[in-house]
Coordinates of C-alpha atoms and ligand atoms in Angstrom, one line a residue:
Chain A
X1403 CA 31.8 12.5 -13.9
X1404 CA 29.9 11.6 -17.0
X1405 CA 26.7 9.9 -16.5
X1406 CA 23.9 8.5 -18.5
X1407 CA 20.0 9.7 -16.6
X1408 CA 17.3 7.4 -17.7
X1409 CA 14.8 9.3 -16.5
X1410 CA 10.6 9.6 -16.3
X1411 CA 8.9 12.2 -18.2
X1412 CA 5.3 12.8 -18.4
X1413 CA 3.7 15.8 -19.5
X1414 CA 0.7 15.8 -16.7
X1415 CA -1.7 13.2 -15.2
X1416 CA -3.6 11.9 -18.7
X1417 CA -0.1 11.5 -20.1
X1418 CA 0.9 8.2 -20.6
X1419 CA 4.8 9.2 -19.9
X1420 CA 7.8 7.1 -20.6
X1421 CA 11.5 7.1 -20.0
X1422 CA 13.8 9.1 -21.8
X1423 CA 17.8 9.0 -21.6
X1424 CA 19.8 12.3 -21.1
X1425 CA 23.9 12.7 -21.2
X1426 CA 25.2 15.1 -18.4
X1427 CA 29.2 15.9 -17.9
X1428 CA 31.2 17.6 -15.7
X1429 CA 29.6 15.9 -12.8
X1430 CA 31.1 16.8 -9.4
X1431 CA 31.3 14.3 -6.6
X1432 CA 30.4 17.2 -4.2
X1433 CA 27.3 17.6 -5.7
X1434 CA 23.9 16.9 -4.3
X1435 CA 21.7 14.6 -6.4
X1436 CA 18.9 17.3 -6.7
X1437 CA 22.1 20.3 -7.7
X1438 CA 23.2 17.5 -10.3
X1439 CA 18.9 17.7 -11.5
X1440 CA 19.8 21.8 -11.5
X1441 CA 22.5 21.6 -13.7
X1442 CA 20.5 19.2 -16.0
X1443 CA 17.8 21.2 -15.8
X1444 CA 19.7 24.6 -16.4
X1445 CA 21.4 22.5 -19.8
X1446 CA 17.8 22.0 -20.6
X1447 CA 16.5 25.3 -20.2
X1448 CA 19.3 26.8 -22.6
X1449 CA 19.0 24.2 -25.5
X1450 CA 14.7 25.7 -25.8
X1451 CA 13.8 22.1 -24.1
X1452 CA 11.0 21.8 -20.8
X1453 CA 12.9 21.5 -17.8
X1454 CA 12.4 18.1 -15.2
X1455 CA 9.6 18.4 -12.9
X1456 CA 10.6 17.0 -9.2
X1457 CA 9.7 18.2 -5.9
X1458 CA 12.0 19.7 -3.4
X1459 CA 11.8 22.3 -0.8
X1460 CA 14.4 22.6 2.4
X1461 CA 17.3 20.6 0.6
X1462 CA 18.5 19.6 4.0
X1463 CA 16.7 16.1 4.8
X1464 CA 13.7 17.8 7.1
X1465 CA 10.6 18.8 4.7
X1466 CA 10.4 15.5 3.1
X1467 CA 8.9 17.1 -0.6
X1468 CA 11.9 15.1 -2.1
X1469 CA 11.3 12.1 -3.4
X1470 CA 12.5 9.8 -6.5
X1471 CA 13.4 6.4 -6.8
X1472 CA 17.1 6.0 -7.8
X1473 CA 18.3 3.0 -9.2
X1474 CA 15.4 0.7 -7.6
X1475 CA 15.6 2.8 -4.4
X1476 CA 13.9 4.9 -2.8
X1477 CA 16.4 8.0 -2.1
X1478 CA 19.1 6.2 -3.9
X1479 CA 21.8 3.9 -2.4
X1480 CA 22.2 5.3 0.8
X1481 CA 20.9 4.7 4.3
X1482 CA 18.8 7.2 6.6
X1483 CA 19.1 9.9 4.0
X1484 CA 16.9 12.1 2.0
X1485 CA 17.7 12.7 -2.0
X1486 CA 18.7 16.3 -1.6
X1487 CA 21.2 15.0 1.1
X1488 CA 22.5 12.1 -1.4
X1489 CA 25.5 13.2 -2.7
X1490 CA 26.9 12.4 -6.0
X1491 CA 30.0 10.5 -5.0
X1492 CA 27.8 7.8 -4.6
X1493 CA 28.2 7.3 -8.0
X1494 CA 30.7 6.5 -10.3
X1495 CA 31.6 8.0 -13.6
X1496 CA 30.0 6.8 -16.8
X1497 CA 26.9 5.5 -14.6
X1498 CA 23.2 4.8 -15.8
X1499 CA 21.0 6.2 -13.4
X1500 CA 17.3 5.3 -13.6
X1501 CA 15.2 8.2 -11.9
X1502 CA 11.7 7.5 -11.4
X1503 CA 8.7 9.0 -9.5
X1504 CA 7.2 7.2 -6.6
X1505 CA 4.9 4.4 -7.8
X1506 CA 1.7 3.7 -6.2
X1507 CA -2.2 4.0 -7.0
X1508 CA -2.3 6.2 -3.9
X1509 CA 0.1 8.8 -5.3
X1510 CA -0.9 9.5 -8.9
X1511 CA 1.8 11.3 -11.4
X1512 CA 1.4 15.1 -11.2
X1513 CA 3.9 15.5 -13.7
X1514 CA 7.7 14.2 -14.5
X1515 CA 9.3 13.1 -10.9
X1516 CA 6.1 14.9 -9.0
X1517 CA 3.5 12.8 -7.3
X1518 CA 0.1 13.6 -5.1
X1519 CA 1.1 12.8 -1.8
X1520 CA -2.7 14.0 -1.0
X1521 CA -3.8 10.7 0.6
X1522 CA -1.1 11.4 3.3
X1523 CA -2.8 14.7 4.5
X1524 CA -6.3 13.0 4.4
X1525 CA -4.6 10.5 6.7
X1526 CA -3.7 12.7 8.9
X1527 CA -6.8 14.6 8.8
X1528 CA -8.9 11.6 10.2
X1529 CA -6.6 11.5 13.4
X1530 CA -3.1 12.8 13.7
X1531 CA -3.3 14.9 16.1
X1532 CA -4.7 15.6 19.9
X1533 CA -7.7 18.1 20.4
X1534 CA -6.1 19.7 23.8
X1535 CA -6.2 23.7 23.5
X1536 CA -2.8 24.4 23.4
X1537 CA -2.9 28.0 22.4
X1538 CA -2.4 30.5 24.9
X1539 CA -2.1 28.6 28.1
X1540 CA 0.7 26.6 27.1
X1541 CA 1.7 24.4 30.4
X1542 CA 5.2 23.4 31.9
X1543 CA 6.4 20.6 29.8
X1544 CA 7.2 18.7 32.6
X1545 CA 3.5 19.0 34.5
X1546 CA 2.6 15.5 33.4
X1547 CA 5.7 12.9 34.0
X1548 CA 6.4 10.9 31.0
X1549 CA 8.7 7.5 31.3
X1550 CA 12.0 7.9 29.4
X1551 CA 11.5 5.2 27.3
X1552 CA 7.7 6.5 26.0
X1553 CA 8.7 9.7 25.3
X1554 CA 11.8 8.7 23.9
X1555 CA 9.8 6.4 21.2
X1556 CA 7.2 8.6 21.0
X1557 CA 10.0 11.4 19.9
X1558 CA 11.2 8.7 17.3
X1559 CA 8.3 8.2 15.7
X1560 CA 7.6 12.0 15.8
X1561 CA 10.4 12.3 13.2
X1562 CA 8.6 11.0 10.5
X1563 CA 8.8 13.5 8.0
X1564 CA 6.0 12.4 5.5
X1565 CA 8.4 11.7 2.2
X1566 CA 6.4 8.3 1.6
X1567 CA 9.8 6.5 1.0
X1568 CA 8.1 3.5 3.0
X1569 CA 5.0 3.6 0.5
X1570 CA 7.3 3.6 -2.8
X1571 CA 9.4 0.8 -1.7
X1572 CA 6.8 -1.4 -0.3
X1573 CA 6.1 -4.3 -3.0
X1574 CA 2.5 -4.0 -1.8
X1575 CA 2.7 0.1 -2.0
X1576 CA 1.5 -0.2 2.2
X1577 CA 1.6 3.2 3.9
X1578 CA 1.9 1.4 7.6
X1579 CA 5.3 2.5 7.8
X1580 CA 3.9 6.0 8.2
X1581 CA 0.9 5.8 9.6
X1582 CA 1.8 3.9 12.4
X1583 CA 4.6 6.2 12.9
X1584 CA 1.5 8.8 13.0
X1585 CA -0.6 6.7 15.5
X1586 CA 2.7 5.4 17.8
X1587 CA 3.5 9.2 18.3
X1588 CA 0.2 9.8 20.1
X1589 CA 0.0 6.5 21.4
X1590 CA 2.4 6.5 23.6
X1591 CA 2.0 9.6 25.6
X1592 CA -0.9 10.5 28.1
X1593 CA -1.8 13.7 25.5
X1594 CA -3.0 11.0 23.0
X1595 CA -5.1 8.7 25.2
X1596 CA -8.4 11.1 24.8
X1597 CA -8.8 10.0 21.3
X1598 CA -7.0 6.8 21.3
X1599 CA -9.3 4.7 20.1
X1600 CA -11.2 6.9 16.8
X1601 CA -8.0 7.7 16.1
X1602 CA -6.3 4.5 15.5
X1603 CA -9.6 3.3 13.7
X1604 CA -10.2 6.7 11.3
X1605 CA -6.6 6.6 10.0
X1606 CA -6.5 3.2 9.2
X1607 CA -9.3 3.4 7.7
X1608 CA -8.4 6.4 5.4
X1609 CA -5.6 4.4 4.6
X1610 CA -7.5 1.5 3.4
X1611 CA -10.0 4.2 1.7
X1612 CA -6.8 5.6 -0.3
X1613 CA -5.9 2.1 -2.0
X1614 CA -2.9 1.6 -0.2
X1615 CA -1.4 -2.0 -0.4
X1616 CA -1.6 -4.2 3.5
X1617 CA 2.0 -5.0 4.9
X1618 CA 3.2 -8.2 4.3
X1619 CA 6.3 -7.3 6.8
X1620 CA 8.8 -7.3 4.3
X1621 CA 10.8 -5.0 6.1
X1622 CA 11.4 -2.6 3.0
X1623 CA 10.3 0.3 4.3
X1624 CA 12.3 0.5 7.8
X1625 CA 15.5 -0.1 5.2
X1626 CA 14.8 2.9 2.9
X1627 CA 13.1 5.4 5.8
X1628 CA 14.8 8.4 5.9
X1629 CA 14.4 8.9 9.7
X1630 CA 15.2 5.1 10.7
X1631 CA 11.2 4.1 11.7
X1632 CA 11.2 1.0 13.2
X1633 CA 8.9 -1.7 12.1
X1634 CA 8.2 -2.1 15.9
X1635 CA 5.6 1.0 15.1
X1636 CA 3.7 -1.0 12.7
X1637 CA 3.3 -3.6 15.4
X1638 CA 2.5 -1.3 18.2
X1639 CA -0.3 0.2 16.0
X1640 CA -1.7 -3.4 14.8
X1641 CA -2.1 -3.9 18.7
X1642 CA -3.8 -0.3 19.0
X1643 CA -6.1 -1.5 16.3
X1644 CA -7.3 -4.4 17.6
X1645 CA -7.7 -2.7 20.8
X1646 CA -10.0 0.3 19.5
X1647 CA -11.8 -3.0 17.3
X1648 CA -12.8 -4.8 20.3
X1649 CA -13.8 -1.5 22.6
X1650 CA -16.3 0.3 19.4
Chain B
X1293 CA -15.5 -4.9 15.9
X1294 CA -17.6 -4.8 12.7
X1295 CA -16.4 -5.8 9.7
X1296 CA -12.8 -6.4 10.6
X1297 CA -12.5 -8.6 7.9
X1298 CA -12.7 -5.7 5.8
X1299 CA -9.7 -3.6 7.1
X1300 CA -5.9 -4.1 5.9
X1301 CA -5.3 -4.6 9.7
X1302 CA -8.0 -7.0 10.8
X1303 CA -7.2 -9.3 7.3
X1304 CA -3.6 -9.6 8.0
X1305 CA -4.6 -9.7 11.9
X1306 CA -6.8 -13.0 10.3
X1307 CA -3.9 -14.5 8.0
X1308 CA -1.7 -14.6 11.0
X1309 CA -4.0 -16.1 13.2
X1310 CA -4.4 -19.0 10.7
X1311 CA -0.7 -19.2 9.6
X1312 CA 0.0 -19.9 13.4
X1313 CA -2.5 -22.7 13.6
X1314 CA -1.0 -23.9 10.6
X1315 CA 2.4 -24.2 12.1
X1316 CA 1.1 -25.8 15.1
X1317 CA -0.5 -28.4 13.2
X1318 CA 2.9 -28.6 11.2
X1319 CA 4.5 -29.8 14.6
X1320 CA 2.1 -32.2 15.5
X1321 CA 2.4 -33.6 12.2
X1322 CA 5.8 -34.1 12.3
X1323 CA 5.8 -35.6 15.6
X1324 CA 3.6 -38.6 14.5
X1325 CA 5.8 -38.8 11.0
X1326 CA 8.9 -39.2 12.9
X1327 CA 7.7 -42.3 14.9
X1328 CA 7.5 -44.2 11.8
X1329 CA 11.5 -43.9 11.4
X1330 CA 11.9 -45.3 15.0
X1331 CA 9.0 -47.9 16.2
X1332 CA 6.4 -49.0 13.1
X1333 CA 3.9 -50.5 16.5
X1334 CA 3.7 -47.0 18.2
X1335 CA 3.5 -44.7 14.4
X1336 CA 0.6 -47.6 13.5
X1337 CA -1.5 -46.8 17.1
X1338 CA -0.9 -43.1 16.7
X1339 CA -1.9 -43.0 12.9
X1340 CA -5.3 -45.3 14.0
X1341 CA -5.5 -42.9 17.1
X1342 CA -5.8 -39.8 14.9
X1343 CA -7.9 -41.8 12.2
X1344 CA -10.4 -42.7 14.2
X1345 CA -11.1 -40.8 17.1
X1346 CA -13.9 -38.5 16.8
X1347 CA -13.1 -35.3 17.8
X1348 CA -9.9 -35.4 15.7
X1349 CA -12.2 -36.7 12.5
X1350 CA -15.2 -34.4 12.8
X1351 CA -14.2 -31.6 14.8
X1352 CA -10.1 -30.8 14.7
X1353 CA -9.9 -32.2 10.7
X1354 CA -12.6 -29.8 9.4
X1355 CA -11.1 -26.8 10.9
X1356 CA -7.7 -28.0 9.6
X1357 CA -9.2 -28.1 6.5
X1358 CA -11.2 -24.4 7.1
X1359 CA -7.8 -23.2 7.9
X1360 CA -6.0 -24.1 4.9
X1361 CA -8.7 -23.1 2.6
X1362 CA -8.5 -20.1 4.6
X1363 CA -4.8 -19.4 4.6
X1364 CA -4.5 -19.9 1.0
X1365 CA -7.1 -17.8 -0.4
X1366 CA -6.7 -14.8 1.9
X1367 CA -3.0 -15.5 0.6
X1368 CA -4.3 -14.8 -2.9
X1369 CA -6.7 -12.2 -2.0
X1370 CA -3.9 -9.8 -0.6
X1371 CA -1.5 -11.2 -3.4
X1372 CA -4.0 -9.6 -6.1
X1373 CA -5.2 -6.8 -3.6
X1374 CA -1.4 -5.4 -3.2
X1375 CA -0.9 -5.6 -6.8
X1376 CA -3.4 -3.7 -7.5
X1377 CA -2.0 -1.1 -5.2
X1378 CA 0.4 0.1 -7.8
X1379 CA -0.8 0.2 -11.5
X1380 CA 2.3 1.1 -13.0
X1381 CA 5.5 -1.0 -12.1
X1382 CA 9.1 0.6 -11.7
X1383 CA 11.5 0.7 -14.4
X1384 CA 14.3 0.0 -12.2
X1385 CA 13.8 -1.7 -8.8
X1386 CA 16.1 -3.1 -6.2
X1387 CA 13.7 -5.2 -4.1
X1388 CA 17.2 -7.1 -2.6
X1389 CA 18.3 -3.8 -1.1
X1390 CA 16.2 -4.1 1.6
X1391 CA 14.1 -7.0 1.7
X1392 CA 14.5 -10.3 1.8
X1393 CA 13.5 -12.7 -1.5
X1394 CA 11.6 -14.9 1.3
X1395 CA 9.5 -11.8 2.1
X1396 CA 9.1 -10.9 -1.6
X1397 CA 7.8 -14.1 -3.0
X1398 CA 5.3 -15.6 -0.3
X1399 CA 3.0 -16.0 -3.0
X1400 CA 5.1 -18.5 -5.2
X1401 CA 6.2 -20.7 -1.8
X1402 CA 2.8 -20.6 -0.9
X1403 CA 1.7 -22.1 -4.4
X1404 CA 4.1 -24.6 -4.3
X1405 CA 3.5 -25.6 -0.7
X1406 CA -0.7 -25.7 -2.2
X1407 CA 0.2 -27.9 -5.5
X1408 CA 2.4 -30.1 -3.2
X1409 CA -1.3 -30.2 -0.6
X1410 CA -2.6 -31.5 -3.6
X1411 CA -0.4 -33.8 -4.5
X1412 CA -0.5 -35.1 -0.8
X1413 CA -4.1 -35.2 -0.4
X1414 CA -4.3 -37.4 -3.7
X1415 CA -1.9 -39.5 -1.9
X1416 CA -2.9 -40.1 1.9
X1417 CA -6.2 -38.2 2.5
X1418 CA -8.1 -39.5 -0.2
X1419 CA -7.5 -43.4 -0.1
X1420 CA -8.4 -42.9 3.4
X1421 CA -11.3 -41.2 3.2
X1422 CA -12.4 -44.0 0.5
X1423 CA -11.4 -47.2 3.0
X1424 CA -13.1 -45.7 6.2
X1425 CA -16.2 -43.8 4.9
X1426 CA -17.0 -44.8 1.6
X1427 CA -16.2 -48.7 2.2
X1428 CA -16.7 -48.3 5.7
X1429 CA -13.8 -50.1 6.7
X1430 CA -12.8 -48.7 10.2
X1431 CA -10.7 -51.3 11.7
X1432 CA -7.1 -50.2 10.6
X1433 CA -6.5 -53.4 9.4
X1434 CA -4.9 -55.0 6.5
X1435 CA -4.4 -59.1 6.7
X1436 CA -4.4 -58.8 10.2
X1437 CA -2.4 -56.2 10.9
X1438 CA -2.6 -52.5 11.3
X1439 CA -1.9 -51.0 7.2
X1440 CA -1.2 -47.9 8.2
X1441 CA 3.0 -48.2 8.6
X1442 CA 2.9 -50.6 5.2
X1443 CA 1.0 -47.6 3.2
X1444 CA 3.2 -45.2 4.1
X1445 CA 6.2 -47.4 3.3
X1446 CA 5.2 -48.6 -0.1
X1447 CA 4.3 -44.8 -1.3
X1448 CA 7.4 -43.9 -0.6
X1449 CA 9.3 -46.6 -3.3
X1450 CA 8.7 -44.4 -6.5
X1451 CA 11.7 -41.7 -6.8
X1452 CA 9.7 -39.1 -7.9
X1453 CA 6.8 -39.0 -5.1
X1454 CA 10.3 -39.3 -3.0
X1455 CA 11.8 -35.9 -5.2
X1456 CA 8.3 -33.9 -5.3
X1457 CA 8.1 -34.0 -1.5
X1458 CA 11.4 -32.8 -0.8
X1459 CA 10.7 -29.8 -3.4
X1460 CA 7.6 -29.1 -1.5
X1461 CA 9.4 -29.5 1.9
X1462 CA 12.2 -27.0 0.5
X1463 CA 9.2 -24.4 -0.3
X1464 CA 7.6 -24.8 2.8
X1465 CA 11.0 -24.3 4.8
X1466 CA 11.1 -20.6 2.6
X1467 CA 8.1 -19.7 3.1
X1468 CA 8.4 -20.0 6.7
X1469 CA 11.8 -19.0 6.9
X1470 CA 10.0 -15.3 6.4
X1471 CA 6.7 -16.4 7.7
X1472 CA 7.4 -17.6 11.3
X1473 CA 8.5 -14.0 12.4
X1474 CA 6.3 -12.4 10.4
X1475 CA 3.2 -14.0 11.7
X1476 CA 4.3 -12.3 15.4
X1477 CA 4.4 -8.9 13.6
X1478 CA 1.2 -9.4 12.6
X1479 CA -0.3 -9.8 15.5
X1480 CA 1.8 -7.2 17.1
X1481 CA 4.3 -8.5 19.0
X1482 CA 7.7 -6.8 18.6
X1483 CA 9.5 -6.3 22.0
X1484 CA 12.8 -7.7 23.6
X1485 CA 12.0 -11.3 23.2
X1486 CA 11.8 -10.9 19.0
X1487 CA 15.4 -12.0 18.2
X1488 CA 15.2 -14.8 20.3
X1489 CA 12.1 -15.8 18.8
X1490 CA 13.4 -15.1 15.3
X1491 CA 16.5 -17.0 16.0
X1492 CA 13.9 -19.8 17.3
X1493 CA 12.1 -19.0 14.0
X1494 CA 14.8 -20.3 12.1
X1495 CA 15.6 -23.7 13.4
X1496 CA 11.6 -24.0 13.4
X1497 CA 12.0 -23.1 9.7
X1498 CA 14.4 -25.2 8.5
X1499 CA 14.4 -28.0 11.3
X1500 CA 10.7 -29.2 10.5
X1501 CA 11.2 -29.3 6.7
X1502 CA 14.1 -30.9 6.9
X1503 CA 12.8 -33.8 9.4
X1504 CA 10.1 -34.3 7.0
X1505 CA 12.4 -34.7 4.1
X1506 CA 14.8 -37.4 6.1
X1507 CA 11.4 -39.6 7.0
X1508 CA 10.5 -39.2 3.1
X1509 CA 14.2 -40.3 2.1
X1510 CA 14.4 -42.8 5.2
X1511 CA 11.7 -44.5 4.1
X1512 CA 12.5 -44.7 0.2
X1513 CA 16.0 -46.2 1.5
X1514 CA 15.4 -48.1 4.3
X1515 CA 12.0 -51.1 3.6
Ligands
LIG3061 C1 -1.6 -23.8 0.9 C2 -0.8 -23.0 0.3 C3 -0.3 -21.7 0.9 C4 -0.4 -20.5 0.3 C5 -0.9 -20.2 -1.1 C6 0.2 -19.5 1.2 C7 0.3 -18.2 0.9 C8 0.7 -17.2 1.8 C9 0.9 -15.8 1.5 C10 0.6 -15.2 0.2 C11 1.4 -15.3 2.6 C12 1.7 -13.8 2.8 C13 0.5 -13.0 3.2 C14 0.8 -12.0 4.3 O1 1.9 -11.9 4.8 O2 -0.1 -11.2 4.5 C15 1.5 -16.3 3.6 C16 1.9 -16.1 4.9 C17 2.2 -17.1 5.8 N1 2.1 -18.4 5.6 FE1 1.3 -19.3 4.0 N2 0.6 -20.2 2.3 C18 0.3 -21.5 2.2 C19 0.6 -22.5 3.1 C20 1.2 -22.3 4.3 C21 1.5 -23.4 5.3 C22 1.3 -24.9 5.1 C23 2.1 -22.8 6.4 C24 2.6 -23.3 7.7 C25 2.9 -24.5 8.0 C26 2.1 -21.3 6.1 C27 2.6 -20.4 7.0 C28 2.5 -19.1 6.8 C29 3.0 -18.1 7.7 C30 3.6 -18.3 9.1 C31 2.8 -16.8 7.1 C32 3.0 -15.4 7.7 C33 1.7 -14.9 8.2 C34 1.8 -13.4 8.5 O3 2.7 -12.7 8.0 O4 1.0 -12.9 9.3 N3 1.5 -21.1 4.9 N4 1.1 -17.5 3.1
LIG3062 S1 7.9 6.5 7.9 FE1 9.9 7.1 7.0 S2 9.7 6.6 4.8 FE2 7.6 6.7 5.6 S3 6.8 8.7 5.4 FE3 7.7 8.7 7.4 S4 9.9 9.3 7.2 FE4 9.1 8.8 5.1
LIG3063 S1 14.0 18.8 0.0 FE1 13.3 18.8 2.1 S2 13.8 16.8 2.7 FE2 14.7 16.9 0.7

């Protein structure tokens, strides 16, 4: 396949950055998007030119460093997929392909494709996780009985993998997507319930601190997650939150 | 509790709040409207009803009026709030790959739906503030008979008043057409009963509109 890459280069945070348009042949179908980059990259390389910063790390959909917004998408075309496992077929020869970095205030340009998913770790800093000593005395799984359907949801939302697909799609560049993924995981087991109610309140409020966008329920973000997070999560946590208001 | 107002959750939490209070009032607005199409005597009591009794005038009106304020100035304060969120824009996007253009473009309905509250106000709420407070004439009447039926009749002759409305009617019916489900989001109520309700959503969405526009061209065809 022969394809035309529009794609966003910018030297380092000051840089302005703009779009610049790159020819690449011999294409194969059975490549990955990011082994297409390679090959780009490696043509690059050889003709004295800098290379095309983008993040990756596990190339098989679990790490989430990935990121780029393909054609108006975040992770390309496809559904419940990652861009290292978007394959090239999904194109078609003599394509333009617009490859972008994730856009939002939150997640400033590091360089090229790279962004500062930062504001994520602080999130989860003010609350994801539980405060139970785990090390050492680890218990039998099943010494506390969980309903199906909990710890089924809760395992759901435990797959979010932290890509921020649901931040760069968002028209209003809302994290809710995530972090109500972060706070449902907890949420819904009795391991969570200790600090239920600063933990709902801390994140969203790091959230807000960061200068992410509020939901207008769009419904972007459930389309373009990776790992299928349902919107239901985002209500869940709205509920938490107006719990944990009321109670402190 | 403190400043909830001040957190992405507890603002949306608010918008919701007034969106469904909104749509109530919607309902019982309609229901009035619609006896004008079959029985002028019971649409005249019900409009004198409403226009004079007290706690409708000075207690349910000015929270009506709080709560569009309300709604349409959070609407604004998010709109500008979320664009702000993301300084530079994408080069590319696909925004109808996995939304909605309903969900997208709340802002623009909503503006409509406020130019067309303008509009109306100019109309209906304004002459009637005039007759009953500022002349003081509370009786209803017009040469001995309630005026109410023969106002609404007579505004409804002109073509374009007749054409605006239905355009404002059309951008309510989008505006809800996202909004209705999205309100119960909001709020946080997603569980079994959320496709029935969006389903219910729907005919709410387009069936209120709709009955607004056919008293609007009822009346412009049939006096
Ligand atoms: C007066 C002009 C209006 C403007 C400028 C306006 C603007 C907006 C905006 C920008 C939103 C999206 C905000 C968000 O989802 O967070 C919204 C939501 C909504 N609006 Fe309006 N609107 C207006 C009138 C109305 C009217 C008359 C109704 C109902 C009869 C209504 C019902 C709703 C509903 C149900 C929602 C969804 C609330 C939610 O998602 O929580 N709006 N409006
Ligand atoms: S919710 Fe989905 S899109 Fe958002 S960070 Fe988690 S995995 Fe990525
Ligand atoms: S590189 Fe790890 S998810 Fe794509």
């Amino acid at each position: 396949m022969n394809l035309t890459l529009k794609i966003w280069r910018q030297k380092n945070a000051n840089d302005k950055g703009k779009m610049v348009d790159y020819q690449i042949s011999d294409v194969s179908p059975d490549m990955s998007f990011l082994e297409m980059l390679d090959v780009l990259n490696t043509q690059l390389i050889e003709k004295g030119e800098e290379p095309v910063a983008f993040d990756h790390d596990c190339r098989e959909g679990i790490c989430g460093s990935c990121s780029l917004y393909i054609n108006g998408e975040a992770h390309g075309p496809d559904r419940l997929i990652t861009t290292c496992q978007l394959h090239m077929r999904k194109f078609k020869d003599g394509d333009t392909i617009y490859i972008e970095p994730w856009r939002a205030k939150a997640f400033p340009v590091i360089k090229d494709l790279i962004v500062d998913r930062g504001a994520f770790d602080r999130i989860q800093h003010a609350g994801g996780f539980i405060s139970v000593n785990t090390s050492g005395n680890t218990q039998d799984a099943n010494a506390i009985p969980i309903e199906k359907a909990s710890a089924d949801a809760a395992f759901d939302a435990a797959t979010c993998i932290g890509c921020g697909a649901c931040v760069a799609s968002c028209k209003n560049s809302s994290a809710m997507l995530f972090v109500s993924a972060k706070v449902s995981q907890f949420a819904l087991l009795p391991q969570g319930q200790v600090e239920a109610t600063d933990r709902v309140l801390n994140m969203v409020n790091q959230m807000d601190a960061e200068g992410f966008g509020n939901c207008t329920n769009t419904g972007a973000c459930e389309v373009e997650c990776p790992k299928g997070i349902s919107l239901e999560n985002i209500a869940r946590m709205n509920r938490e939150y107006l719990k944990a208001s009321f109670k402190g | 509790m403190s400043g909830i107002l001040n957190s992405s959750i507890g603002r949306k939490f608010a918008m919701a709040l007034s969106a469904f209070f909104l749509m109530i009032f919607i309902l019982q607005h309609f229901a009035i409207n619609i006896l004008s199409v079959f029985s002028s005597e019971t649409f005249n009591e019900a409009s004198h009803f409403m226009g004079t009794f007290w706690a409708v005038q000075f207690i349910l009106q000015p929270v009506l009026i709080f709560g569009v304020i309300f709604h349409f100035v959070m609407g604004f304060v998010l709109e500008i709030r979320n664009n702000n969120a993301r300084k530079v824009s994408y080069a590319k996007n696909n925004g109808r790959a996995n939304s909605s253009w309903m969900s997208r473009n709340m802002i623009w309905s909503g503006g409509f739906i406020l130019v067309f509250l303008i509009i109306h106000f100019i109309d209906f709420w304004i002459p009637e503030i005039n007759t009953k407070y500022i002349v003081g004439d509370m009786s209803g009447m017009h040469n001995g008979e309630y005026r109410y039926f023969h106002e609404l009749q007579e505004k409804f002759i002109p073509i374009w008043r007749v054409a605006l409305y239905c355009v404002g009617f059309i951008f309510l019916a989008l505006h809800l057409l996202h909004g209705f489900g999205s309100a119960f989001q909001s709020v946080g109520a997603n569980n079994k009963y959320t496709r029935a309700l969006q389903g219910f959503g729907k005919v709410y969405a387009i069936g209120i509109p709709a009955g607004f526009i056919f008293i609007a061209l009822y009346h412009h065809f049939v006096h």
